[in-house]
PDB file of C-alpha atoms and ligand atoms in Angstrom:
ATOM      1  CA  MET A 543      24.104  13.100 -25.689  1.00 41.00           C
ATOM      2  CA  THR A 544      27.613  14.306 -24.958  1.00 40.00           C
ATOM      3  CA  PRO A 545      30.297  12.099 -26.440  1.00 40.00           C
ATOM      4  CA  GLY A 546      31.003   8.949 -24.488  1.00 49.00           C
ATOM      5  CA  PRO A 547      33.803   6.481 -24.833  1.00 53.00           C
ATOM      6  CA  SER A 548      34.331   5.485 -28.432  1.00 52.00           C
ATOM      7  CA  ALA A 549      33.331   1.891 -29.064  1.00 59.00           C
ATOM      8  CA  THR A 550      36.861   1.174 -30.132  1.00 46.00           C
ATOM      9  CA  PRO A 551      38.853   0.028 -27.122  1.00 49.00           C
ATOM     10  CA  SER A 552      42.008   1.637 -25.822  1.00 50.00           C
ATOM     11  CA  PRO A 553      45.134   0.253 -27.359  1.00 46.00           C
ATOM     12  CA  ASN A 554      46.888  -2.550 -25.558  1.00 51.00           C
ATOM     13  CA  GLY A 555      48.851  -1.537 -22.538  1.00 59.00           C
ATOM     14  CA  GLN A 556      47.017   1.732 -21.814  1.00 69.00           C
ATOM     15  CA  PRO A 557      46.034   2.005 -18.160  1.00 80.00           C
ATOM     16  CA  LEU A 558      42.376   1.611 -17.303  1.00 91.00           C
ATOM     17  CA  ALA A 559      40.685   4.988 -16.818  1.00 96.00           C
ATOM     18  CA  ALA A 560      37.874   5.668 -14.345  1.00 97.00           C
ATOM     19  CA  SER A 561      35.785   6.899 -17.295  1.00 97.00           C
ATOM     20  CA  GLN A 562      35.801   3.356 -18.727  1.00 97.00           C
ATOM     21  CA  ILE A 563      34.051   2.006 -15.641  1.00 98.00           C
ATOM     22  CA  CYS A 564      30.316   2.024 -15.011  1.00 98.00           C
ATOM     23  CA  VAL A 565      29.631   1.527 -11.310  1.00 98.00           C
ATOM     24  CA  ALA A 566      26.634  -0.740 -10.632  1.00 98.00           C
ATOM     25  CA  LEU A 567      24.628   0.960  -7.887  1.00 98.00           C
ATOM     26  CA  ASP A 568      23.122  -2.216  -6.437  1.00 97.00           C
ATOM     27  CA  VAL A 569      22.290  -0.491  -3.160  1.00 97.00           C
ATOM     28  CA  PRO A 570      18.968  -0.292  -1.332  1.00 96.00           C
ATOM     29  CA  THR A 571      18.225   3.430  -1.314  1.00 98.00           C
ATOM     30  CA  LEU A 572      18.580   6.608  -3.334  1.00 98.00           C
ATOM     31  CA  LEU A 573      20.583   8.060  -0.444  1.00 98.00           C
ATOM     32  CA  ASP A 574      23.153   5.221  -0.682  1.00 98.00           C
ATOM     33  CA  ALA A 575      23.338   5.642  -4.460  1.00 98.00           C
ATOM     34  CA  SER A 576      23.643   9.392  -4.204  1.00 98.00           C
ATOM     35  CA  GLU A 577      26.507   9.118  -1.679  1.00 98.00           C
ATOM     36  CA  LEU A 578      28.421   6.769  -3.967  1.00 98.00           C
ATOM     37  CA  VAL A 579      27.950   9.126  -6.920  1.00 98.00           C
ATOM     38  CA  ALA A 580      29.126  12.073  -4.807  1.00 98.00           C
ATOM     39  CA  GLN A 581      32.283  10.146  -3.846  1.00 98.00           C
ATOM     40  CA  LEU A 582      33.091   8.714  -7.267  1.00 98.00           C
ATOM     41  CA  VAL A 583      32.326  11.544  -9.727  1.00 98.00           C
ATOM     42  CA  PRO A 584      35.275  13.601  -8.417  1.00 98.00           C
ATOM     43  CA  MET A 585      37.460  10.504  -9.016  1.00 98.00           C
ATOM     44  CA  GLY A 586      36.586  10.596 -12.736  1.00 98.00           C
ATOM     45  CA  VAL A 587      33.800   7.988 -12.796  1.00 98.00           C
ATOM     46  CA  THR A 588      31.042   9.241 -15.068  1.00 98.00           C
ATOM     47  CA  TRP A 589      28.791   6.206 -15.671  1.00 98.00           C
ATOM     48  CA  PHE A 590      26.502   4.619 -13.074  1.00 98.00           C
ATOM     49  CA  LYS A 591      24.122   1.696 -13.530  1.00 98.00           C
ATOM     50  CA  VAL A 592      20.710   1.715 -11.880  1.00 98.00           C
ATOM     51  CA  GLY A 593      19.113  -1.718 -11.804  1.00 98.00           C
ATOM     52  CA  SER A 594      15.500  -2.746 -11.464  1.00 97.00           C
ATOM     53  CA  SER A 595      15.634  -3.187  -7.669  1.00 97.00           C
ATOM     54  CA  LEU A 596      16.787   0.368  -6.911  1.00 98.00           C
ATOM     55  CA  PHE A 597      14.448   1.722  -9.604  1.00 98.00           C
ATOM     56  CA  CYS A 598      11.459  -0.145  -8.113  1.00 98.00           C
ATOM     57  CA  ARG A 599      12.294   1.006  -4.579  1.00 97.00           C
ATOM     58  CA  GLU A 600      12.961   4.639  -5.326  1.00 98.00           C
ATOM     59  CA  GLY A 601      11.156   5.230  -8.622  1.00 97.00           C
ATOM     60  CA  PRO A 602      12.100   7.457 -11.557  1.00 98.00           C
ATOM     61  CA  GLU A 603      13.346  10.125  -9.151  1.00 98.00           C
ATOM     62  CA  VAL A 604      16.510   8.097  -8.707  1.00 98.00           C
ATOM     63  CA  VAL A 605      17.477   8.764 -12.339  1.00 98.00           C
ATOM     64  CA  ARG A 606      16.634  12.462 -12.175  1.00 98.00           C
ATOM     65  CA  ARG A 607      18.591  12.933  -8.953  1.00 98.00           C
ATOM     66  CA  LEU A 608      21.707  11.124 -10.098  1.00 98.00           C
ATOM     67  CA  VAL A 609      21.698  12.947 -13.446  1.00 98.00           C
ATOM     68  CA  GLY A 610      21.417  16.175 -11.415  1.00 98.00           C
ATOM     69  CA  GLN A 611      24.601  15.135  -9.563  1.00 98.00           C
ATOM     70  CA  GLY A 612      26.503  14.827 -12.830  1.00 97.00           C
ATOM     71  CA  ALA A 613      26.105  11.065 -13.325  1.00 98.00           C
ATOM     72  CA  ARG A 614      25.509   9.522 -16.739  1.00 98.00           C
ATOM     73  CA  VAL A 615      22.866   6.916 -16.042  1.00 98.00           C
ATOM     74  CA  PHE A 616      22.635   3.414 -17.478  1.00 98.00           C
ATOM     75  CA  LEU A 617      19.148   2.159 -16.610  1.00 98.00           C
ATOM     76  CA  ASP A 618      19.209  -1.627 -16.603  1.00 98.00           C
ATOM     77  CA  LEU A 619      15.527  -2.554 -16.937  1.00 98.00           C
ATOM     78  CA  LYS A 620      15.928  -5.325 -19.551  1.00 98.00           C
ATOM     79  CA  LEU A 621      12.671  -4.531 -21.333  1.00 98.00           C
ATOM     80  CA  HIS A 622      10.794  -7.318 -23.105  1.00 98.00           C
ATOM     81  CA  ASP A 623       7.197  -6.742 -24.222  1.00 98.00           C
ATOM     82  CA  ILE A 624       5.140  -6.067 -27.348  1.00 98.00           C
ATOM     83  CA  PRO A 625       6.680  -3.336 -29.544  1.00 98.00           C
ATOM     84  CA  HIS A 626       4.099  -0.655 -28.708  1.00 98.00           C
ATOM     85  CA  GLN A 627       4.540  -1.088 -24.954  1.00 98.00           C
ATOM     86  CA  VAL A 628       8.326  -1.110 -25.159  1.00 98.00           C
ATOM     87  CA  ALA A 629       8.272   2.038 -27.304  1.00 98.00           C
ATOM     88  CA  LEU A 630       6.175   3.853 -24.674  1.00 98.00           C
ATOM     89  CA  THR A 631       8.591   2.806 -21.915  1.00 98.00           C
ATOM     90  CA  VAL A 632      11.645   3.809 -23.930  1.00 98.00           C
ATOM     91  CA  ALA A 633      10.165   7.277 -24.453  1.00 98.00           C
ATOM     92  CA  ALA A 634       9.546   7.601 -20.707  1.00 98.00           C
ATOM     93  CA  VAL A 635      13.120   6.562 -19.846  1.00 98.00           C
ATOM     94  CA  ARG A 636      14.529   8.906 -22.491  1.00 97.00           C
ATOM     95  CA  ASP A 637      12.636  11.807 -20.914  1.00 97.00           C
ATOM     96  CA  LEU A 638      14.157  10.991 -17.502  1.00 97.00           C
ATOM     97  CA  GLY A 639      17.650  11.656 -18.828  1.00 97.00           C
ATOM     98  CA  ALA A 640      19.080   8.127 -18.843  1.00 98.00           C
ATOM     99  CA  GLU A 641      21.646   7.617 -21.621  1.00 98.00           C
ATOM    100  CA  LEU A 642      21.819   3.825 -21.754  1.00 98.00           C
ATOM    101  CA  LEU A 643      18.901   1.384 -21.460  1.00 98.00           C
ATOM    102  CA  THR A 644      18.777  -2.402 -21.755  1.00 98.00           C
ATOM    103  CA  LEU A 645      16.236  -4.547 -23.543  1.00 98.00           C
ATOM    104  CA  HIS A 646      16.152  -8.231 -24.451  1.00 98.00           C
ATOM    105  CA  ALA A 647      17.401  -9.153 -27.917  1.00 98.00           C
ATOM    106  CA  SER A 648      14.959 -12.083 -27.840  1.00 97.00           C
ATOM    107  CA  GLY A 649      12.083  -9.562 -28.023  1.00 97.00           C
ATOM    108  CA  GLY A 650      12.756  -9.527 -31.753  1.00 97.00           C
ATOM    109  CA  SER A 651      13.605  -7.029 -34.467  1.00 98.00           C
ATOM    110  CA  GLU A 652      10.180  -5.402 -34.449  1.00 98.00           C
ATOM    111  CA  MET A 653      10.399  -4.681 -30.717  1.00 98.00           C
ATOM    112  CA  ILE A 654      13.938  -3.313 -31.000  1.00 98.00           C
ATOM    113  CA  GLY A 655      13.047  -1.214 -34.054  1.00 98.00           C
ATOM    114  CA  ALA A 656      10.061   0.311 -32.236  1.00 98.00           C
ATOM    115  CA  ALA A 657      12.300   1.036 -29.239  1.00 98.00           C
ATOM    116  CA  ALA A 658      14.991   2.622 -31.421  1.00 98.00           C
ATOM    117  CA  ARG A 659      12.452   4.995 -32.995  1.00 98.00           C
ATOM    118  CA  GLU A 660      11.686   6.413 -29.525  1.00 98.00           C
ATOM    119  CA  ALA A 661      15.201   6.375 -28.097  1.00 98.00           C
ATOM    120  CA  GLY A 662      16.374   9.792 -29.324  1.00 98.00           C
ATOM    121  CA  SER A 663      20.028  10.143 -28.360  1.00 97.00           C
ATOM    122  CA  MET A 664      19.751   7.393 -25.733  1.00 98.00           C
ATOM    123  CA  ARG A 665      21.665   4.248 -26.661  1.00 98.00           C
ATOM    124  CA  LEU A 666      19.816   0.929 -26.463  1.00 98.00           C
ATOM    125  CA  LEU A 667      21.842  -2.056 -25.289  1.00 98.00           C
ATOM    126  CA  ALA A 668      20.524  -5.527 -26.067  1.00 98.00           C
ATOM    127  CA  VAL A 669      20.963  -8.447 -23.690  1.00 97.00           C
ATOM    128  CA  THR A 670      21.398 -11.626 -25.739  1.00 94.00           C
ATOM    129  CA  VAL A 671      21.169 -14.692 -23.488  1.00 89.00           C
ATOM    130  CA  LEU A 672      21.158 -14.221 -19.725  1.00 87.00           C
ATOM    131  CA  THR A 673      24.399 -15.481 -18.230  1.00 82.00           C
ATOM    132  CA  SER A 674      22.298 -17.574 -15.820  1.00 83.00           C
ATOM    133  CA  LEU A 675      21.303 -19.694 -18.841  1.00 85.00           C
ATOM    134  CA  GLU A 676      23.383 -21.955 -21.039  1.00 84.00           C
ATOM    135  CA  ALA A 677      24.135 -20.514 -24.469  1.00 85.00           C
ATOM    136  CA  ALA A 678      26.443 -21.348 -27.338  1.00 92.00           C
ATOM    137  CA  LEU A 679      28.651 -18.465 -28.456  1.00 95.00           C
ATOM    138  CA  GLU A 680      27.165 -18.731 -31.972  1.00 95.00           C
ATOM    139  CA  GLN A 681      23.684 -18.120 -30.544  1.00 95.00           C
ATOM    140  CA  VAL A 682      24.918 -15.044 -28.648  1.00 96.00           C
ATOM    141  CA  VAL A 683      26.617 -13.651 -31.777  1.00 97.00           C
ATOM    142  CA  SER A 684      23.596 -14.321 -33.970  1.00 97.00           C
ATOM    143  CA  LEU A 685      21.123 -12.695 -31.539  1.00 97.00           C
ATOM    144  CA  GLY A 686      23.531  -9.800 -31.030  1.00 98.00           C
ATOM    145  CA  LYS A 687      23.856  -9.136 -34.762  1.00 98.00           C
ATOM    146  CA  GLN A 688      20.080  -9.221 -35.220  1.00 98.00           C
ATOM    147  CA  ALA A 689      19.627  -6.735 -32.375  1.00 98.00           C
ATOM    148  CA  VAL A 690      22.207  -4.316 -33.785  1.00 98.00           C
ATOM    149  CA  ASP A 691      20.725  -4.623 -37.290  1.00 98.00           C
ATOM    150  CA  ALA A 692      17.314  -3.757 -35.788  1.00 98.00           C
ATOM    151  CA  GLY A 693      18.620  -0.576 -34.118  1.00 98.00           C
ATOM    152  CA  ALA A 694      20.380  -1.447 -30.865  1.00 98.00           C
ATOM    153  CA  GLY A 695      23.465   0.689 -30.266  1.00 98.00           C
ATOM    154  CA  GLY A 696      25.303  -2.093 -28.519  1.00 98.00           C
ATOM    155  CA  LEU A 697      25.130  -5.172 -26.358  1.00 98.00           C
ATOM    156  CA  VAL A 698      25.673  -6.254 -22.797  1.00 98.00           C
ATOM    157  CA  CYS A 699      27.909  -9.310 -22.847  1.00 96.00           C
ATOM    158  CA  SER A 700      30.152 -11.426 -20.662  1.00 94.00           C
ATOM    159  CA  PRO A 701      33.947 -11.030 -20.743  1.00 94.00           C
ATOM    160  CA  GLN A 702      34.170 -14.344 -22.615  1.00 94.00           C
ATOM    161  CA  GLU A 703      31.948 -13.074 -25.445  1.00 96.00           C
ATOM    162  CA  VAL A 704      33.634  -9.730 -26.107  1.00 97.00           C
ATOM    163  CA  ALA A 705      36.225 -10.814 -28.664  1.00 97.00           C
ATOM    164  CA  ALA A 706      33.778 -12.741 -30.871  1.00 98.00           C
ATOM    165  CA  LEU A 707      31.162  -9.990 -30.714  1.00 98.00           C
ATOM    166  CA  ARG A 708      33.665  -7.236 -31.497  1.00 98.00           C
ATOM    167  CA  GLN A 709      34.812  -9.196 -34.515  1.00 98.00           C
ATOM    168  CA  ALA A 710      31.238  -9.816 -35.686  1.00 98.00           C
ATOM    169  CA  LEU A 711      29.938  -6.287 -35.085  1.00 98.00           C
ATOM    170  CA  GLY A 712      32.833  -4.049 -36.067  1.00 96.00           C
ATOM    171  CA  ASP A 713      33.830  -0.845 -34.307  1.00 96.00           C
ATOM    172  CA  GLN A 714      30.608   1.110 -33.920  1.00 96.00           C
ATOM    173  CA  SER A 715      28.588  -0.919 -31.456  1.00 98.00           C
ATOM    174  CA  TRP A 716      29.206  -0.554 -27.739  1.00 98.00           C
ATOM    175  CA  LEU A 717      30.045  -3.699 -25.796  1.00 98.00           C
ATOM    176  CA  VAL A 718      29.210  -3.155 -22.144  1.00 98.00           C
ATOM    177  CA  VAL A 719      30.702  -5.849 -19.959  1.00 97.00           C
ATOM    178  CA  PRO A 720      29.817  -6.915 -16.400  1.00 96.00           C
ATOM    179  CA  GLY A 721      31.540  -9.735 -14.519  1.00 93.00           C
ATOM    180  CA  ILE A 722      34.733  -7.719 -14.142  1.00 93.00           C
ATOM    181  CA  ARG A 723      37.132  -8.524 -11.312  1.00 89.00           C
ATOM    182  CA  PRO A 724      40.719  -7.439 -10.724  1.00 84.00           C
ATOM    183  CA  GLU A 725      43.104 -10.315 -11.566  1.00 80.00           C
ATOM    184  CA  GLY A 726      43.111 -12.885  -8.769  1.00 78.00           C
ATOM    185  CA  ASP A 727      40.109 -11.384  -6.954  1.00 82.00           C
ATOM    186  CA  ASP A 728      37.139 -13.287  -5.522  1.00 81.00           C
ATOM    187  CA  ALA A 729      34.549 -13.875  -8.281  1.00 82.00           C
ATOM    188  CA  GLN A 730      31.703 -13.833  -5.699  1.00 80.00           C
ATOM    189  CA  ASP A 731      28.589 -15.193  -7.467  1.00 82.00           C
ATOM    190  CA  GLN A 732      29.874 -14.349 -10.965  1.00 79.00           C
ATOM    191  CA  THR A 733      30.585 -17.491 -12.981  1.00 78.00           C
ATOM    192  CA  ARG A 734      32.202 -15.950 -16.069  1.00 79.00           C
ATOM    193  CA  VAL A 735      34.573 -13.270 -14.938  1.00 86.00           C
ATOM    194  CA  GLY A 736      37.343 -11.406 -16.704  1.00 91.00           C
ATOM    195  CA  SER A 737      39.920  -8.811 -15.761  1.00 91.00           C
ATOM    196  CA  PRO A 738      39.562  -5.204 -16.910  1.00 93.00           C
ATOM    197  CA  ARG A 739      42.693  -5.524 -19.021  1.00 92.00           C
ATOM    198  CA  SER A 740      41.544  -8.612 -20.931  1.00 93.00           C
ATOM    199  CA  ALA A 741      38.029  -7.238 -21.508  1.00 96.00           C
ATOM    200  CA  LEU A 742      39.423  -3.983 -22.921  1.00 96.00           C
ATOM    201  CA  ARG A 743      41.993  -5.822 -25.016  1.00 95.00           C
ATOM    202  CA  ASP A 744      39.168  -7.938 -26.495  1.00 97.00           C
ATOM    203  CA  GLY A 745      37.159  -4.853 -27.444  1.00 97.00           C
ATOM    204  CA  ALA A 746      34.948  -3.824 -24.512  1.00 98.00           C
ATOM    205  CA  THR A 747      33.673  -0.228 -24.521  1.00 98.00           C
ATOM    206  CA  LEU A 748      32.550   0.099 -20.909  1.00 98.00           C
ATOM    207  CA  LEU A 749      33.164  -2.185 -17.897  1.00 98.00           C
ATOM    208  CA  VAL A 750      30.374  -2.653 -15.337  1.00 97.00           C
ATOM    209  CA  VAL A 751      31.763  -3.076 -11.830  1.00 97.00           C
ATOM    210  CA  GLY A 752      29.670  -3.311  -8.695  1.00 97.00           C
ATOM    211  CA  ARG A 753      30.792  -4.961  -5.470  1.00 95.00           C
ATOM    212  CA  PRO A 754      34.577  -4.540  -5.862  1.00 95.00           C
ATOM    213  CA  ILE A 755      33.819  -0.821  -5.500  1.00 97.00           C
ATOM    214  CA  THR A 756      30.461  -0.501  -3.736  1.00 97.00           C
ATOM    215  CA  ARG A 757      31.171  -3.124  -1.048  1.00 96.00           C
ATOM    216  CA  ALA A 758      34.758  -2.059  -0.464  1.00 96.00           C
ATOM    217  CA  PRO A 759      35.236  -0.578   3.021  1.00 96.00           C
ATOM    218  CA  ASN A 760      36.067   2.621   1.166  1.00 97.00           C
ATOM    219  CA  PRO A 761      34.657   2.820  -2.413  1.00 98.00           C
ATOM    220  CA  ILE A 762      37.388   5.244  -3.491  1.00 98.00           C
ATOM    221  CA  VAL A 763      40.049   2.763  -2.385  1.00 97.00           C
ATOM    222  CA  GLY A 764      38.080  -0.014  -4.167  1.00 96.00           C
ATOM    223  CA  LEU A 765      38.159   2.042  -7.360  1.00 96.00           C
ATOM    224  CA  GLN A 766      41.863   2.829  -7.014  1.00 95.00           C
ATOM    225  CA  ARG A 767      42.612  -0.847  -6.412  1.00 93.00           C
ATOM    226  CA  LEU A 768      40.748  -1.808  -9.580  1.00 93.00           C
ATOM    227  CA  LEU A 769      42.525   0.866 -11.615  1.00 93.00           C
ATOM    228  CA  SER A 770      45.966  -0.074 -10.358  1.00 90.00           C
ATOM    229  CA  ALA A 771      45.400  -3.849 -10.587  1.00 80.00           C
ATOM    230  CA  SER A 772      44.231  -3.709 -14.192  1.00 64.00           C
TER     231      SER A 772
HETATM  232  O1  C5P B 818      28.822  -6.627  -8.134  1.00 68.83           O
HETATM  233  P1  C5P B 818      29.137  -7.023  -9.548  1.00 68.83           P
HETATM  234  O2  C5P B 818      30.389  -6.382 -10.087  1.00 68.83           O
HETATM  235  O3  C5P B 818      29.091  -8.517  -9.757  1.00 68.83           O
HETATM  236  O4  C5P B 818      27.917  -6.394 -10.366  1.00 68.83           O
HETATM  237  C1  C5P B 818      27.738  -6.591 -11.722  1.00 68.83           C
HETATM  238  C2  C5P B 818      26.494  -5.877 -12.200  1.00 68.83           C
HETATM  239  O5  C5P B 818      26.271  -6.257 -13.548  1.00 68.83           O
HETATM  240  C3  C5P B 818      25.220  -6.232 -11.441  1.00 68.83           C
HETATM  241  O6  C5P B 818      24.400  -5.055 -11.417  1.00 68.83           O
HETATM  242  C4  C5P B 818      24.576  -7.299 -12.281  1.00 68.83           C
HETATM  243  O7  C5P B 818      23.185  -7.301 -12.230  1.00 68.83           O
HETATM  244  C5  C5P B 818      25.018  -6.907 -13.691  1.00 68.83           C
HETATM  245  N1  C5P B 818      25.080  -8.019 -14.624  1.00 68.83           N
HETATM  246  C6  C5P B 818      25.880  -9.113 -14.421  1.00 68.83           C
HETATM  247  N2  C5P B 818      25.927 -10.137 -15.332  1.00 68.83           N
HETATM  248  C7  C5P B 818      25.174 -10.073 -16.407  1.00 68.83           C
HETATM  249  C8  C5P B 818      24.366  -8.978 -16.645  1.00 68.83           C
HETATM  250  C9  C5P B 818      24.345  -7.940 -15.712  1.00 68.83           C
HETATM  251  O8  C5P B 818      26.584  -9.187 -13.424  1.00 68.83           O
HETATM  252  N3  C5P B 818      25.237 -11.043 -17.275  1.00 68.83           N
END
């Protein structure tokens, strides 16, 4: 894997860079995804998230095609199964060329360890408690630490959890953070949002942004707005 962003955030006050954003490709078809990648890679965006809906519609080809266009792919499948089955799936995703893959921390240390043994240079990101569920911060931190100890290379977490997790985990683990909106923007259906600046200040490694870019009348303008508003 070529070097990505270091897990240590940019110092306070540094402008947000396009390379710190992972664009969530929550679009219906490979063609839509491919057009967004073609527009945004020349703007300096390198990371793109493929979720389960696009993956189930278009299949593994979506990862191969986007990687072929120069995208670094974060495959958000949130795996949760017995260790043997998860290990087989991780090996399959690794062979597709994805560089980030999610799995549930609640699958346990054995599941995460089995996944890590098959991950190669791909980084596994654990999801602690879904943001659609209630969770105490202590529970998120405890599950997150267990996942990292078992072999996860980082976590997906909400903007409100970044500071506590960065403190608990140190500098090496990636903290990948969705729920990002430019200051003062519409939160849409996100309940726990944060601005790019505050998430980076708290210790985020990579910011996942979907609709502010993908649903903007012009995605390049959406990206520029996010970068200048941060
Ligand atoms: O469009 P928006 O910026 O809200 O997209 C955020 C992306 O991050 C979506 O793909 C969503 O599934 C994902 N995500 C999230 N909140 C979580 C975990 C993942 O919004 N807690």
